[in-house]
Amino acid sequence: MRSTIVLGTLAAAASASPALARRQYGTYKPLVTSEALQADITKEGLLEGAQTLEDFAYAYPRRTRIIGSEAHNDTVNWLKEELEALDGYYDVSLQNFFTVAMITGQINAFKVSGSNASASLFEYSASGNATAPLVVVANRGCNATDYPATVSGNIALISRGSCDFGLKSALAGTAGAAAAIIYNNAAGEFNGTLGVPPRPEGNYVATVAISQQLGTGFVQAIAGGANITATIDVTTDIQNVSTYNVLATTKGGDQNNKLALGAHTDSVLAGPGINDDGSGTVGILEVAKALSKYEIKNAVTFGFWAGEEEGLLGSTYYVEHLPANETAQIRGYLNFDMIASPNYIHAIYDGDGSAFNVSGPPGSAQFEKFLEDYFTSAGENFTATAFDGRSDYGPFLDVGIPSGGTFTGAEEIKTEAEAAAFGGEAGVALDKCYHAACDNVANLDLDAFELHGKAIAAAVATYATSWEGFPARNTTVARRSVPRARRTNESRHHRSRRSQPLKK
Ligand code: PHE
Ligand code: ZN
Ligand code: ZN
């Protein structure tokens, strides 16, 4: 009882006059509470951070924060400075890694029989400009023997399916094709990645994706004796890129019972990425700044990941380079990728597997329940979103770290049921600017941003204080045996734009 009274007196003194409290009590800070930390997260603060990121992107003609860009490097340096400005509350570091990225890519022309046609460029496509007959490749173009000699100097027309896009482009290259077209094996258009070069089977050629309708039409016409000439003119710039994760770990708190949380700092080439994932970046940054005013019991690590858009590169690099004893120190990981979508839903990762049959390691269900309770007490509806490998929780799940987090939606179309639960417009994408140039500050919904920002604060305050009711880490969990297969598995999705780039 007595200690409660003393604490109360200290807290009153601190709030009455922080300067006086500092003089009297040195480094005294009150223990963090959910209410206090949530109160520190404001629309103004979130908006200011988002504006800073947009300003970085718009200061350069390319208006992107893709890894390797000036604006992405500005983002990384700004985060480091912001976190270092908190009077040594955090150990802050940059974690450098290297990859190959397509830093520009465009289709200058795609014409069939002289008329413009619709195609999309594969990531990591070579540059090229060819006008030549289409030559149909046998089967699905997964074997060198599928490529007739007549492909040489001409444009290979290949069906999607059975193997990676990259294998098809490389085999077309080895067969001497001037360019390649991969047509869909299901309705609609698609896009994807050839995968980071090089490949042992050969060099990529200029490669584009077209719809099944267009592709099978060409195949039939050619089978009927027609000669079809196409023009493929694409320019890409593929470079070795050096990039950085930003890591900040509290100096205080029990390092053996750490909470980790993360968001990705990079955008796609097409736009500044302010909802995807400037929102998560600023959300966790604002919480990190607010947390520094408080005492904590458990340590917290904030991870700002690079290269998410090229396939979870930064979070994968982090997890793969973490010593086993440090992996074991992380009780759980919370991910925030897109938390201010303009036509939002309030989604929580399906930790218990009740909605999508893919559960996370023990503890993931507790994270989900915690966040459900948060939305309930805020008077808001919530729904579940699958652990489908599309964001940076993936590498954490792979090593058995329980995960959770929130999400307000990407390219998916809002259903009537979602409109009834969350408002907004049914039949319209949850984020109509997903992976597009218009993903800027004007794309954000500030109510969703604030609500999810406060959810981050609530979770951090809670787990930085106690893991009560949370299962102990099972640190003997083996690395999941099939993470690679899971990453390229597209059976659960037929989406046109995704962050885990489609490889087949
Ligand atoms: N990670 C995806 C992207 O960056 C978006 C996404 C986030 C999808 C969370 C599903 C769940 O493009
Ligand atoms: Zn994202
Ligand atoms: Zn994205």
Short mmCIF file of C-alpha atoms and ligand atoms in Angstrom, two decimals:
data_model
loop_
_atom_site.label_atom_id
_atom_site.label_comp_id
_atom_site.label_asym_id
_atom_site.label_seq_id
_atom_site.Cartn_x
_atom_site.Cartn_y
_atom_site.Cartn_z
CA MET A 1 0.00 0.00 0.00
CA ARG A 2 2.70 2.40 1.03
CA SER A 3 4.61 1.91 -2.20
CA THR A 4 1.45 2.62 -4.18
CA ILE A 5 1.05 5.94 -2.36
CA VAL A 6 4.66 6.86 -2.96
CA LEU A 7 4.38 5.99 -6.63
CA GLY A 8 1.23 8.06 -6.91
CA THR A 9 2.97 11.03 -5.36
CA LEU A 10 5.88 10.70 -7.75
CA ALA A 11 3.58 10.46 -10.73
CA ALA A 12 1.69 13.54 -9.58
CA ALA A 13 4.93 15.45 -9.14
CA ALA A 14 6.11 14.34 -12.54
CA SER A 15 2.98 15.43 -14.30
CA ALA A 16 2.75 18.68 -12.33
CA SER A 17 6.27 19.73 -13.26
CA PRO A 18 8.39 17.43 -15.36
CA ALA A 19 11.38 19.74 -15.02
CA LEU A 20 11.09 19.73 -11.23
CA ALA A 21 10.65 15.96 -11.21
CA ARG A 22 13.78 15.53 -13.29
CA ARG A 23 15.74 17.74 -10.92
CA GLN A 24 14.45 15.96 -7.86
CA TYR A 25 14.48 12.38 -9.05
CA GLY A 26 17.20 12.27 -11.70
CA THR A 27 16.23 9.84 -14.42
CA TYR A 28 12.92 8.93 -12.84
CA LYS A 29 10.31 7.87 -15.38
CA PRO A 30 6.87 6.47 -14.60
CA LEU A 31 6.11 2.88 -15.57
CA VAL A 32 4.40 2.83 -18.94
CA THR A 33 0.65 2.29 -19.05
CA SER A 34 -1.59 1.52 -22.00
CA GLU A 35 -3.69 4.64 -21.43
CA ALA A 36 -0.70 6.97 -21.24
CA LEU A 37 1.05 5.52 -24.28
CA GLN A 38 -2.15 5.57 -26.34
CA ALA A 39 -2.72 9.20 -25.41
CA ASP A 40 0.69 10.05 -26.87
CA ILE A 41 -0.38 8.83 -30.33
CA THR A 42 -2.18 11.59 -32.19
CA LYS A 43 -3.39 12.19 -35.72
CA GLU A 44 -1.15 15.25 -35.86
CA GLY A 45 1.97 13.26 -35.01
CA LEU A 46 1.12 10.47 -37.42
CA LEU A 47 0.30 12.89 -40.22
CA GLU A 48 3.50 14.85 -39.71
CA GLY A 49 5.57 11.67 -40.00
CA ALA A 50 3.71 10.58 -43.12
CA GLN A 51 4.24 14.03 -44.65
CA THR A 52 7.97 13.78 -43.96
CA LEU A 53 8.12 10.52 -45.91
CA GLU A 54 6.13 11.99 -48.80
CA ASP A 55 8.45 15.00 -48.83
CA PHE A 56 11.46 12.66 -49.13
CA ALA A 57 9.89 10.92 -52.13
CA TYR A 58 8.71 14.11 -53.84
CA ALA A 59 12.09 15.79 -53.49
CA TYR A 60 13.32 13.61 -56.37
CA PRO A 61 11.93 13.23 -59.88
CA ARG A 62 11.23 9.51 -59.52
CA ARG A 63 8.91 10.08 -56.52
CA THR A 64 9.58 6.63 -55.08
CA ARG A 65 11.06 5.18 -51.88
CA ILE A 66 12.15 1.88 -53.47
CA ILE A 67 15.33 0.40 -51.95
CA GLY A 68 18.43 2.08 -53.30
CA SER A 69 16.59 5.34 -54.05
CA GLU A 70 17.67 8.65 -52.51
CA ALA A 71 14.30 8.94 -50.74
CA HIS A 72 14.60 5.48 -49.21
CA ASN A 73 18.05 6.33 -47.91
CA ASP A 74 16.65 9.61 -46.57
CA THR A 75 13.94 7.59 -44.81
CA VAL A 76 16.53 5.31 -43.19
CA ASN A 77 18.71 8.21 -42.04
CA TRP A 78 15.72 10.12 -40.68
CA LEU A 79 14.55 7.12 -38.65
CA LYS A 80 18.03 6.67 -37.23
CA GLU A 81 18.24 10.35 -36.25
CA GLU A 82 14.76 10.38 -34.71
CA LEU A 83 15.54 7.30 -32.62
CA GLU A 84 18.97 8.58 -31.60
CA ALA A 85 17.45 11.87 -30.47
CA LEU A 86 15.66 10.12 -27.58
CA ASP A 87 18.42 10.66 -25.03
CA GLY A 88 19.96 7.23 -25.38
CA TYR A 89 16.78 5.33 -24.58
CA TYR A 90 17.55 2.98 -27.50
CA ASP A 91 20.55 1.22 -28.94
CA VAL A 92 20.14 2.23 -32.57
CA SER A 93 21.89 0.59 -35.48
CA LEU A 94 21.76 0.24 -39.22
CA GLN A 95 21.97 -3.29 -40.61
CA ASN A 96 23.41 -3.21 -44.10
CA PHE A 97 22.62 -5.80 -46.76
CA PHE A 98 22.92 -6.06 -50.51
CA THR A 99 20.59 -7.20 -53.22
CA VAL A 100 19.86 -6.74 -56.89
CA ALA A 101 16.89 -4.47 -57.62
CA MET A 102 15.10 -3.26 -60.72
CA ILE A 103 15.24 0.43 -59.97
CA THR A 104 13.46 1.52 -63.13
CA GLY A 105 11.33 -0.43 -65.56
CA GLN A 106 8.87 0.55 -68.23
CA ILE A 107 7.17 -0.78 -71.33
CA ASN A 108 7.78 1.81 -74.04
CA ALA A 109 5.71 -0.11 -76.57
CA PHE A 110 3.88 -3.42 -76.85
CA LYS A 111 2.18 -3.97 -80.18
CA VAL A 112 0.74 -7.00 -81.91
CA SER A 113 0.17 -6.84 -85.66
CA GLY A 114 0.80 -3.11 -85.39
CA SER A 115 -1.84 -2.37 -82.72
CA ASN A 116 -1.21 -1.53 -79.09
CA ALA A 117 -2.01 -4.35 -76.69
CA SER A 118 -2.06 -4.69 -72.92
CA ALA A 119 0.93 -6.23 -71.14
CA SER A 120 2.80 -5.83 -67.90
CA LEU A 121 6.51 -5.94 -67.34
CA PHE A 122 8.08 -8.70 -65.26
CA GLU A 123 10.33 -7.54 -62.47
CA TYR A 124 14.00 -8.11 -63.41
CA SER A 125 13.16 -8.25 -67.14
CA ALA A 126 16.07 -7.36 -69.41
CA SER A 127 15.85 -4.26 -71.58
CA GLY A 128 15.09 -4.95 -75.20
CA ASN A 129 13.50 -3.65 -78.38
CA ALA A 130 12.38 -6.27 -80.87
CA THR A 131 9.89 -6.46 -83.71
CA ALA A 132 9.63 -10.09 -84.79
CA PRO A 133 7.23 -13.00 -85.34
CA LEU A 134 5.73 -14.82 -82.34
CA VAL A 135 6.91 -18.43 -82.02
CA VAL A 136 4.83 -20.77 -79.85
CA VAL A 137 6.85 -22.65 -77.21
CA ALA A 138 5.76 -26.23 -76.49
CA ASN A 139 4.16 -27.35 -73.23
CA ARG A 140 4.83 -24.74 -70.55
CA GLY A 141 8.34 -23.83 -71.58
CA CYS A 142 9.99 -25.36 -68.53
CA ASN A 143 12.50 -27.45 -70.54
CA ALA A 144 15.07 -26.38 -73.09
CA THR A 145 13.55 -28.93 -75.49
CA ASP A 146 10.25 -27.00 -75.46
CA TYR A 147 11.93 -24.19 -77.45
CA PRO A 148 11.96 -24.80 -81.23
CA ALA A 149 14.99 -23.63 -83.21
CA THR A 150 12.78 -20.99 -84.86
CA VAL A 151 12.59 -19.14 -81.51
CA SER A 152 16.06 -17.80 -82.28
CA GLY A 153 15.83 -14.13 -83.20
CA ASN A 154 12.06 -14.15 -82.66
CA ILE A 155 9.64 -13.64 -79.78
CA ALA A 156 8.87 -16.69 -77.62
CA LEU A 157 5.19 -17.11 -76.69
CA ILE A 158 4.98 -19.22 -73.51
CA SER A 159 2.14 -20.41 -71.29
CA ARG A 160 2.21 -19.63 -67.59
CA GLY A 161 2.40 -22.60 -65.22
CA SER A 162 4.48 -25.49 -63.83
CA CYS A 163 7.74 -23.57 -63.20
CA ASP A 164 9.11 -20.15 -62.33
CA PHE A 165 8.68 -17.25 -64.74
CA GLY A 166 12.43 -16.75 -64.44
CA LEU A 167 13.19 -20.23 -65.82
CA LYS A 168 11.06 -19.52 -68.90
CA SER A 169 12.77 -16.19 -69.57
CA ALA A 170 16.23 -17.72 -69.08
CA LEU A 171 15.48 -20.69 -71.37
CA ALA A 172 14.09 -18.28 -73.98
CA GLY A 173 17.32 -16.33 -73.69
CA THR A 174 19.43 -19.45 -74.10
CA ALA A 175 17.37 -20.43 -77.16
CA GLY A 176 18.28 -17.06 -78.68
CA ALA A 177 14.86 -15.41 -78.38
CA ALA A 178 14.77 -11.65 -78.88
CA ALA A 179 12.06 -11.33 -76.20
CA ALA A 180 9.44 -13.43 -74.41
CA ILE A 181 5.74 -13.20 -73.69
CA ILE A 182 4.19 -15.30 -70.92
CA TYR A 183 0.40 -15.60 -71.18
CA ASN A 184 -1.84 -16.38 -68.24
CA ASN A 185 -3.21 -19.87 -67.64
CA ALA A 186 -6.23 -18.48 -65.79
CA ALA A 187 -8.65 -15.67 -66.56
CA GLY A 188 -7.36 -12.13 -66.47
CA GLU A 189 -4.07 -10.28 -66.55
CA PHE A 190 -1.22 -10.83 -64.11
CA ASN A 191 2.29 -9.69 -63.27
CA GLY A 192 5.18 -11.08 -61.33
CA THR A 193 8.90 -11.35 -60.87
CA LEU A 194 11.51 -13.34 -62.77
CA GLY A 195 13.43 -13.52 -59.51
CA VAL A 196 16.76 -11.94 -58.62
CA PRO A 197 19.26 -12.72 -61.42
CA PRO A 198 21.50 -14.46 -62.37
CA ARG A 199 20.09 -17.91 -63.13
CA PRO A 200 22.21 -20.87 -64.21
CA GLU A 201 19.91 -21.62 -67.15
CA GLY A 202 20.69 -18.38 -68.96
CA ASN A 203 20.23 -14.64 -69.17
CA TYR A 204 16.78 -13.12 -69.00
CA VAL A 205 15.36 -11.52 -72.12
CA ALA A 206 12.84 -8.68 -72.24
CA THR A 207 9.76 -10.41 -70.80
CA VAL A 208 6.14 -9.28 -70.48
CA ALA A 209 2.92 -10.83 -69.16
CA ILE A 210 -0.38 -10.88 -71.07
CA SER A 211 -3.88 -12.24 -70.42
CA GLN A 212 -4.91 -15.80 -71.17
CA GLN A 213 -7.46 -14.51 -73.66
CA LEU A 214 -4.88 -12.61 -75.67
CA GLY A 215 -2.27 -15.39 -75.48
CA THR A 216 -4.48 -18.33 -76.42
CA GLY A 217 -5.92 -16.23 -79.26
CA PHE A 218 -2.40 -15.86 -80.70
CA VAL A 219 -1.64 -19.57 -80.22
CA GLN A 220 -4.81 -20.55 -82.10
CA ALA A 221 -4.23 -18.10 -84.92
CA ILE A 222 -0.65 -19.35 -85.36
CA ALA A 223 -1.86 -22.99 -85.30
CA GLY A 224 -4.25 -21.96 -88.10
CA GLY A 225 -1.29 -20.80 -90.19
CA ALA A 226 -1.19 -17.09 -89.35
CA ASN A 227 2.06 -15.20 -88.96
CA ILE A 228 1.83 -12.71 -86.08
CA THR A 229 4.44 -10.04 -85.58
CA ALA A 230 4.84 -8.24 -82.26
CA THR A 231 6.88 -5.32 -81.00
CA ILE A 232 8.27 -5.42 -77.48
CA ASP A 233 10.20 -2.34 -76.41
CA VAL A 234 11.10 -2.24 -72.72
CA THR A 235 13.69 -0.37 -70.69
CA THR A 236 14.83 -1.57 -67.30
CA ASP A 237 17.66 -0.65 -64.99
CA ILE A 238 18.81 -3.47 -62.75
CA GLN A 239 21.50 -2.63 -60.25
CA ASN A 240 23.30 -3.94 -57.21
CA VAL A 241 21.80 -2.07 -54.32
CA SER A 242 23.09 -1.51 -50.81
CA THR A 243 20.32 -0.94 -48.29
CA TYR A 244 19.63 -0.92 -44.57
CA ASN A 245 17.33 -2.11 -41.83
CA VAL A 246 17.04 0.31 -38.91
CA LEU A 247 17.03 -1.41 -35.50
CA ALA A 248 16.29 0.15 -32.15
CA THR A 249 16.27 -1.81 -28.89
CA THR A 250 15.48 -0.33 -25.50
CA LYS A 251 18.47 -0.27 -23.18
CA GLY A 252 16.07 -0.87 -20.32
CA GLY A 253 13.83 -3.82 -19.64
CA ASP A 254 14.44 -7.54 -19.47
CA GLN A 255 16.28 -8.50 -22.64
CA ASN A 256 15.27 -12.13 -22.13
CA ASN A 257 11.59 -11.31 -22.52
CA LYS A 258 11.67 -8.98 -25.45
CA LEU A 259 8.81 -7.74 -27.64
CA ALA A 260 9.78 -7.15 -31.27
CA LEU A 261 7.73 -5.15 -33.70
CA GLY A 262 8.24 -4.04 -37.23
CA ALA A 263 7.15 -2.22 -40.35
CA HIS A 264 8.80 -1.82 -43.76
CA THR A 265 10.48 1.39 -44.83
CA ASP A 266 10.58 0.80 -48.58
CA SER A 267 8.00 1.39 -51.31
CA VAL A 268 7.57 -0.11 -54.77
CA LEU A 269 9.01 1.72 -57.76
CA ALA A 270 5.61 3.08 -58.81
CA GLY A 271 5.00 5.43 -55.87
CA PRO A 272 6.01 6.91 -52.52
CA GLY A 273 4.38 4.13 -50.42
CA ILE A 274 2.78 6.29 -47.75
CA ASN A 275 0.08 3.84 -46.70
CA ASP A 276 2.29 0.89 -47.83
CA ASP A 277 4.11 1.10 -45.54
CA GLY A 278 4.75 4.68 -44.45
CA SER A 279 1.78 4.19 -42.15
CA GLY A 280 3.34 1.26 -40.28
CA THR A 281 6.75 2.95 -40.25
CA VAL A 282 5.37 6.14 -38.70
CA GLY A 283 3.02 4.18 -36.43
CA ILE A 284 5.81 2.24 -34.76
CA LEU A 285 8.14 5.28 -34.78
CA GLU A 286 5.57 7.39 -32.92
CA VAL A 287 5.18 4.60 -30.36
CA ALA A 288 8.96 4.26 -30.03
CA LYS A 289 9.23 8.02 -29.39
CA ALA A 290 6.42 7.99 -26.84
CA LEU A 291 7.78 4.91 -25.06
CA SER A 292 11.03 6.72 -24.33
CA LYS A 293 9.25 8.82 -21.70
CA TYR A 294 8.54 5.73 -19.63
CA GLU A 295 10.05 2.98 -17.58
CA ILE A 296 9.50 -0.55 -18.86
CA LYS A 297 9.89 -4.07 -17.47
CA ASN A 298 10.51 -5.94 -20.74
CA ALA A 299 12.78 -4.82 -23.54
CA VAL A 300 11.35 -3.79 -26.90
CA THR A 301 13.00 -3.97 -30.32
CA PHE A 302 11.67 -1.87 -33.19
CA GLY A 303 12.62 -3.18 -36.64
CA PHE A 304 12.30 -0.95 -39.69
CA TRP A 305 12.73 -3.36 -42.59
CA ALA A 306 14.04 -2.61 -46.07
CA GLY A 307 13.35 -4.62 -49.22
CA GLU A 308 9.96 -5.95 -48.14
CA GLU A 309 8.65 -5.29 -51.63
CA GLU A 310 11.34 -7.44 -53.26
CA GLY A 311 10.35 -10.41 -51.10
CA LEU A 312 10.72 -9.67 -47.35
CA LEU A 313 14.45 -9.19 -47.81
CA GLY A 314 15.22 -7.06 -44.75
CA SER A 315 13.19 -9.00 -42.21
CA THR A 316 14.58 -12.25 -43.62
CA TYR A 317 18.12 -10.91 -43.38
CA TYR A 318 17.51 -9.83 -39.79
CA VAL A 319 16.08 -13.16 -38.66
CA GLU A 320 18.68 -15.21 -40.50
CA HIS A 321 21.54 -13.24 -38.93
CA LEU A 322 20.16 -13.23 -35.41
CA PRO A 323 22.20 -15.44 -33.08
CA ALA A 324 20.12 -18.32 -31.69
CA ASN A 325 20.28 -16.96 -28.15
CA GLU A 326 18.85 -13.62 -29.32
CA THR A 327 16.11 -15.34 -31.31
CA ALA A 328 15.17 -17.12 -28.10
CA GLN A 329 14.94 -13.77 -26.27
CA ILE A 330 12.07 -12.58 -28.49
CA ARG A 331 8.77 -13.57 -26.90
CA GLY A 332 6.74 -12.32 -29.85
CA TYR A 333 6.72 -10.17 -33.01
CA LEU A 334 4.05 -7.68 -34.08
CA ASN A 335 3.85 -6.52 -37.70
CA PHE A 336 2.24 -3.36 -39.06
CA ASP A 337 2.07 -3.16 -42.84
CA MET A 338 -0.64 -0.80 -44.17
CA ILE A 339 -2.64 0.64 -41.27
CA ALA A 340 -4.31 3.70 -42.83
CA SER A 341 -6.03 2.35 -45.94
CA PRO A 342 -8.56 4.80 -47.41
CA ASN A 343 -11.40 2.22 -47.65
CA TYR A 344 -10.22 0.39 -44.56
CA ILE A 345 -11.13 -2.75 -42.70
CA HIS A 346 -9.77 -3.43 -39.21
CA ALA A 347 -8.02 -6.75 -39.72
CA ILE A 348 -5.97 -8.75 -37.22
CA TYR A 349 -3.59 -11.55 -38.18
CA ASP A 350 -5.31 -14.88 -37.67
CA GLY A 351 -2.97 -16.14 -34.97
CA ASP A 352 -5.27 -18.92 -33.80
CA GLY A 353 -5.99 -20.13 -37.33
CA SER A 354 -9.73 -19.98 -36.70
CA ALA A 355 -10.49 -18.08 -39.90
CA PHE A 356 -7.90 -19.35 -42.39
CA ASN A 357 -6.62 -22.61 -40.91
CA VAL A 358 -3.03 -21.34 -40.72
CA SER A 359 -2.15 -20.61 -37.11
CA GLY A 360 1.05 -19.10 -35.78
CA PRO A 361 3.30 -20.55 -33.07
CA PRO A 362 1.87 -20.61 -29.51
CA GLY A 363 1.32 -17.02 -28.39
CA SER A 364 0.01 -15.89 -31.78
CA ALA A 365 -3.53 -16.64 -30.62
CA GLN A 366 -2.94 -14.48 -27.52
CA PHE A 367 -1.76 -11.59 -29.69
CA GLU A 368 -4.89 -11.93 -31.80
CA LYS A 369 -7.12 -12.00 -28.73
CA PHE A 370 -5.38 -8.97 -27.27
CA LEU A 371 -5.99 -6.97 -30.43
CA GLU A 372 -9.59 -8.18 -30.68
CA ASP A 373 -10.16 -6.91 -27.16
CA TYR A 374 -8.53 -3.60 -28.11
CA PHE A 375 -10.92 -3.02 -31.03
CA THR A 376 -13.87 -4.14 -28.93
CA SER A 377 -13.09 -1.68 -26.17
CA ALA A 378 -12.63 1.04 -28.80
CA GLY A 379 -16.18 0.23 -29.97
CA GLU A 380 -14.97 -1.00 -33.37
CA ASN A 381 -15.59 -4.15 -35.39
CA PHE A 382 -12.67 -6.31 -36.48
CA THR A 383 -11.98 -9.17 -38.87
CA ALA A 384 -9.19 -11.68 -39.44
CA THR A 385 -6.45 -11.62 -42.08
CA ALA A 386 -4.44 -14.68 -43.04
CA PHE A 387 -0.81 -15.47 -42.37
CA ASP A 388 -0.30 -15.86 -46.11
CA GLY A 389 3.37 -14.89 -46.17
CA ARG A 390 2.76 -11.48 -47.69
CA SER A 391 4.52 -9.40 -45.06
CA ASP A 392 7.47 -9.29 -42.69
CA TYR A 393 6.02 -11.58 -40.03
CA GLY A 394 6.89 -14.47 -42.38
CA PRO A 395 10.55 -14.91 -41.38
CA PHE A 396 9.59 -14.68 -37.69
CA LEU A 397 6.97 -17.41 -38.04
CA ASP A 398 9.55 -19.50 -39.86
CA VAL A 399 11.74 -19.66 -36.75
CA GLY A 400 8.85 -20.27 -34.37
CA ILE A 401 8.35 -16.74 -33.01
CA PRO A 402 4.68 -16.05 -32.23
CA SER A 403 3.38 -13.18 -34.34
CA GLY A 404 0.49 -10.82 -34.70
CA GLY A 405 -0.45 -7.37 -35.85
CA THR A 406 -3.05 -5.35 -37.69
CA PHE A 407 -3.78 -4.44 -41.30
CA THR A 408 -6.34 -2.18 -42.99
CA GLY A 409 -6.31 -3.73 -46.46
CA ALA A 410 -4.52 -3.62 -49.81
CA GLU A 411 -5.83 -4.37 -53.32
CA GLU A 412 -8.74 -6.57 -52.23
CA ILE A 413 -12.22 -5.31 -53.13
CA LYS A 414 -14.41 -4.40 -50.15
CA THR A 415 -17.34 -6.79 -49.73
CA GLU A 416 -20.88 -5.80 -48.76
CA ALA A 417 -20.31 -7.46 -45.39
CA GLU A 418 -17.12 -5.44 -44.86
CA ALA A 419 -18.89 -2.22 -45.81
CA ALA A 420 -21.60 -3.04 -43.28
CA ALA A 421 -19.00 -3.67 -40.55
CA PHE A 422 -16.54 -0.86 -41.28
CA GLY A 423 -18.32 1.66 -43.49
CA GLY A 424 -16.65 2.76 -46.71
CA GLU A 425 -17.51 1.59 -50.19
CA ALA A 426 -18.30 -1.99 -51.22
CA GLY A 427 -17.00 -2.95 -54.65
CA VAL A 428 -13.99 -0.64 -54.33
CA ALA A 429 -10.44 -1.66 -53.38
CA LEU A 430 -9.53 -1.32 -49.70
CA ASP A 431 -6.59 0.77 -50.95
CA LYS A 432 -7.25 2.01 -54.47
CA CYS A 433 -3.70 3.42 -54.56
CA TYR A 434 -2.01 0.16 -53.56
CA HIS A 435 1.41 0.00 -55.25
CA ALA A 436 0.51 3.07 -57.28
CA ALA A 437 1.78 6.64 -57.66
CA CYS A 438 -1.21 7.98 -55.70
CA ASP A 439 -0.20 6.21 -52.45
CA ASN A 440 0.62 9.56 -50.88
CA VAL A 441 -0.55 11.48 -47.80
CA ALA A 442 -3.92 12.17 -49.42
CA ASN A 443 -4.46 8.40 -49.63
CA LEU A 444 -4.46 7.95 -45.84
CA ASP A 445 -7.50 7.53 -43.66
CA LEU A 446 -6.54 9.35 -40.47
CA ASP A 447 -9.20 7.73 -38.28
CA ALA A 448 -7.88 4.27 -39.14
CA PHE A 449 -4.30 5.51 -38.77
CA GLU A 450 -5.00 6.84 -35.27
CA LEU A 451 -6.94 3.76 -34.17
CA HIS A 452 -4.22 1.36 -35.34
CA GLY A 453 -1.47 3.63 -34.03
CA LYS A 454 -3.09 3.47 -30.61
CA ALA A 455 -3.39 -0.33 -31.00
CA ILE A 456 0.39 -0.45 -31.40
CA ALA A 457 0.75 1.70 -28.28
CA ALA A 458 -1.63 -0.53 -26.30
CA ALA A 459 0.25 -3.67 -27.28
CA VAL A 460 3.69 -2.20 -26.59
CA ALA A 461 2.65 -0.82 -23.19
CA THR A 462 1.06 -4.13 -22.23
CA TYR A 463 3.86 -6.51 -23.25
CA ALA A 464 6.62 -4.14 -22.18
CA THR A 465 5.07 -4.44 -18.73
CA SER A 466 4.16 -8.12 -18.50
CA TRP A 467 3.86 -11.36 -20.47
CA GLU A 468 1.35 -12.73 -18.03
CA GLY A 469 -1.02 -15.17 -19.71
CA PHE A 470 1.33 -15.55 -22.65
CA PRO A 471 2.88 -18.99 -23.26
CA ALA A 472 6.62 -19.47 -22.76
CA ARG A 473 8.63 -19.58 -25.97
CA ASN A 474 9.20 -23.10 -27.22
CA THR A 475 12.75 -22.45 -28.31
CA THR A 476 13.28 -26.01 -29.46
CA VAL A 477 10.92 -25.39 -32.39
CA ALA A 478 12.78 -26.34 -35.51
CA ARG A 479 12.96 -23.90 -38.37
CA ARG A 480 9.87 -24.51 -40.48
CA SER A 481 10.96 -26.94 -43.09
CA VAL A 482 9.33 -25.46 -46.18
CA PRO A 483 9.55 -21.68 -45.96
CA ARG A 484 10.72 -21.31 -49.58
CA ALA A 485 7.91 -23.42 -50.91
CA ARG A 486 5.45 -21.43 -48.84
CA ARG A 487 6.75 -18.16 -50.22
CA THR A 488 6.23 -19.11 -53.83
CA ASN A 489 3.01 -20.99 -53.25
CA GLU A 490 0.27 -19.17 -55.08
CA SER A 491 -2.48 -21.69 -54.58
CA ARG A 492 -4.29 -19.55 -52.04
CA HIS A 493 -4.24 -16.38 -54.14
CA HIS A 494 -4.94 -15.14 -57.57
CA ARG A 495 -4.25 -11.52 -57.01
CA SER A 496 -2.91 -9.08 -59.52
CA ARG A 497 -0.68 -7.02 -57.25
CA ARG A 498 1.03 -8.43 -54.23
CA SER A 499 4.07 -7.77 -52.17
CA GLN A 500 5.38 -11.29 -52.12
CA PRO A 501 6.13 -11.15 -55.79
CA LEU A 502 4.61 -13.96 -57.83
CA LYS A 503 7.32 -16.23 -59.16
CA LYS A 504 5.19 -18.63 -61.17
N1 PHE B 1 2.92 -6.68 -47.70
C1 PHE B 1 2.04 -6.26 -48.75
C2 PHE B 1 2.77 -5.15 -49.50
O1 PHE B 1 3.65 -4.53 -48.99
C3 PHE B 1 0.72 -5.81 -48.33
C4 PHE B 1 0.09 -6.69 -47.32
C5 PHE B 1 0.24 -6.41 -45.99
C6 PHE B 1 -0.67 -7.77 -47.70
C7 PHE B 1 -0.33 -7.22 -45.04
C8 PHE B 1 -1.25 -8.60 -46.77
C9 PHE B 1 -1.09 -8.33 -45.43
O2 PHE B 1 2.50 -4.88 -50.62
ZN ZN B 2 3.67 -3.43 -47.46
ZN ZN B 3 3.66 -3.27 -50.94
#
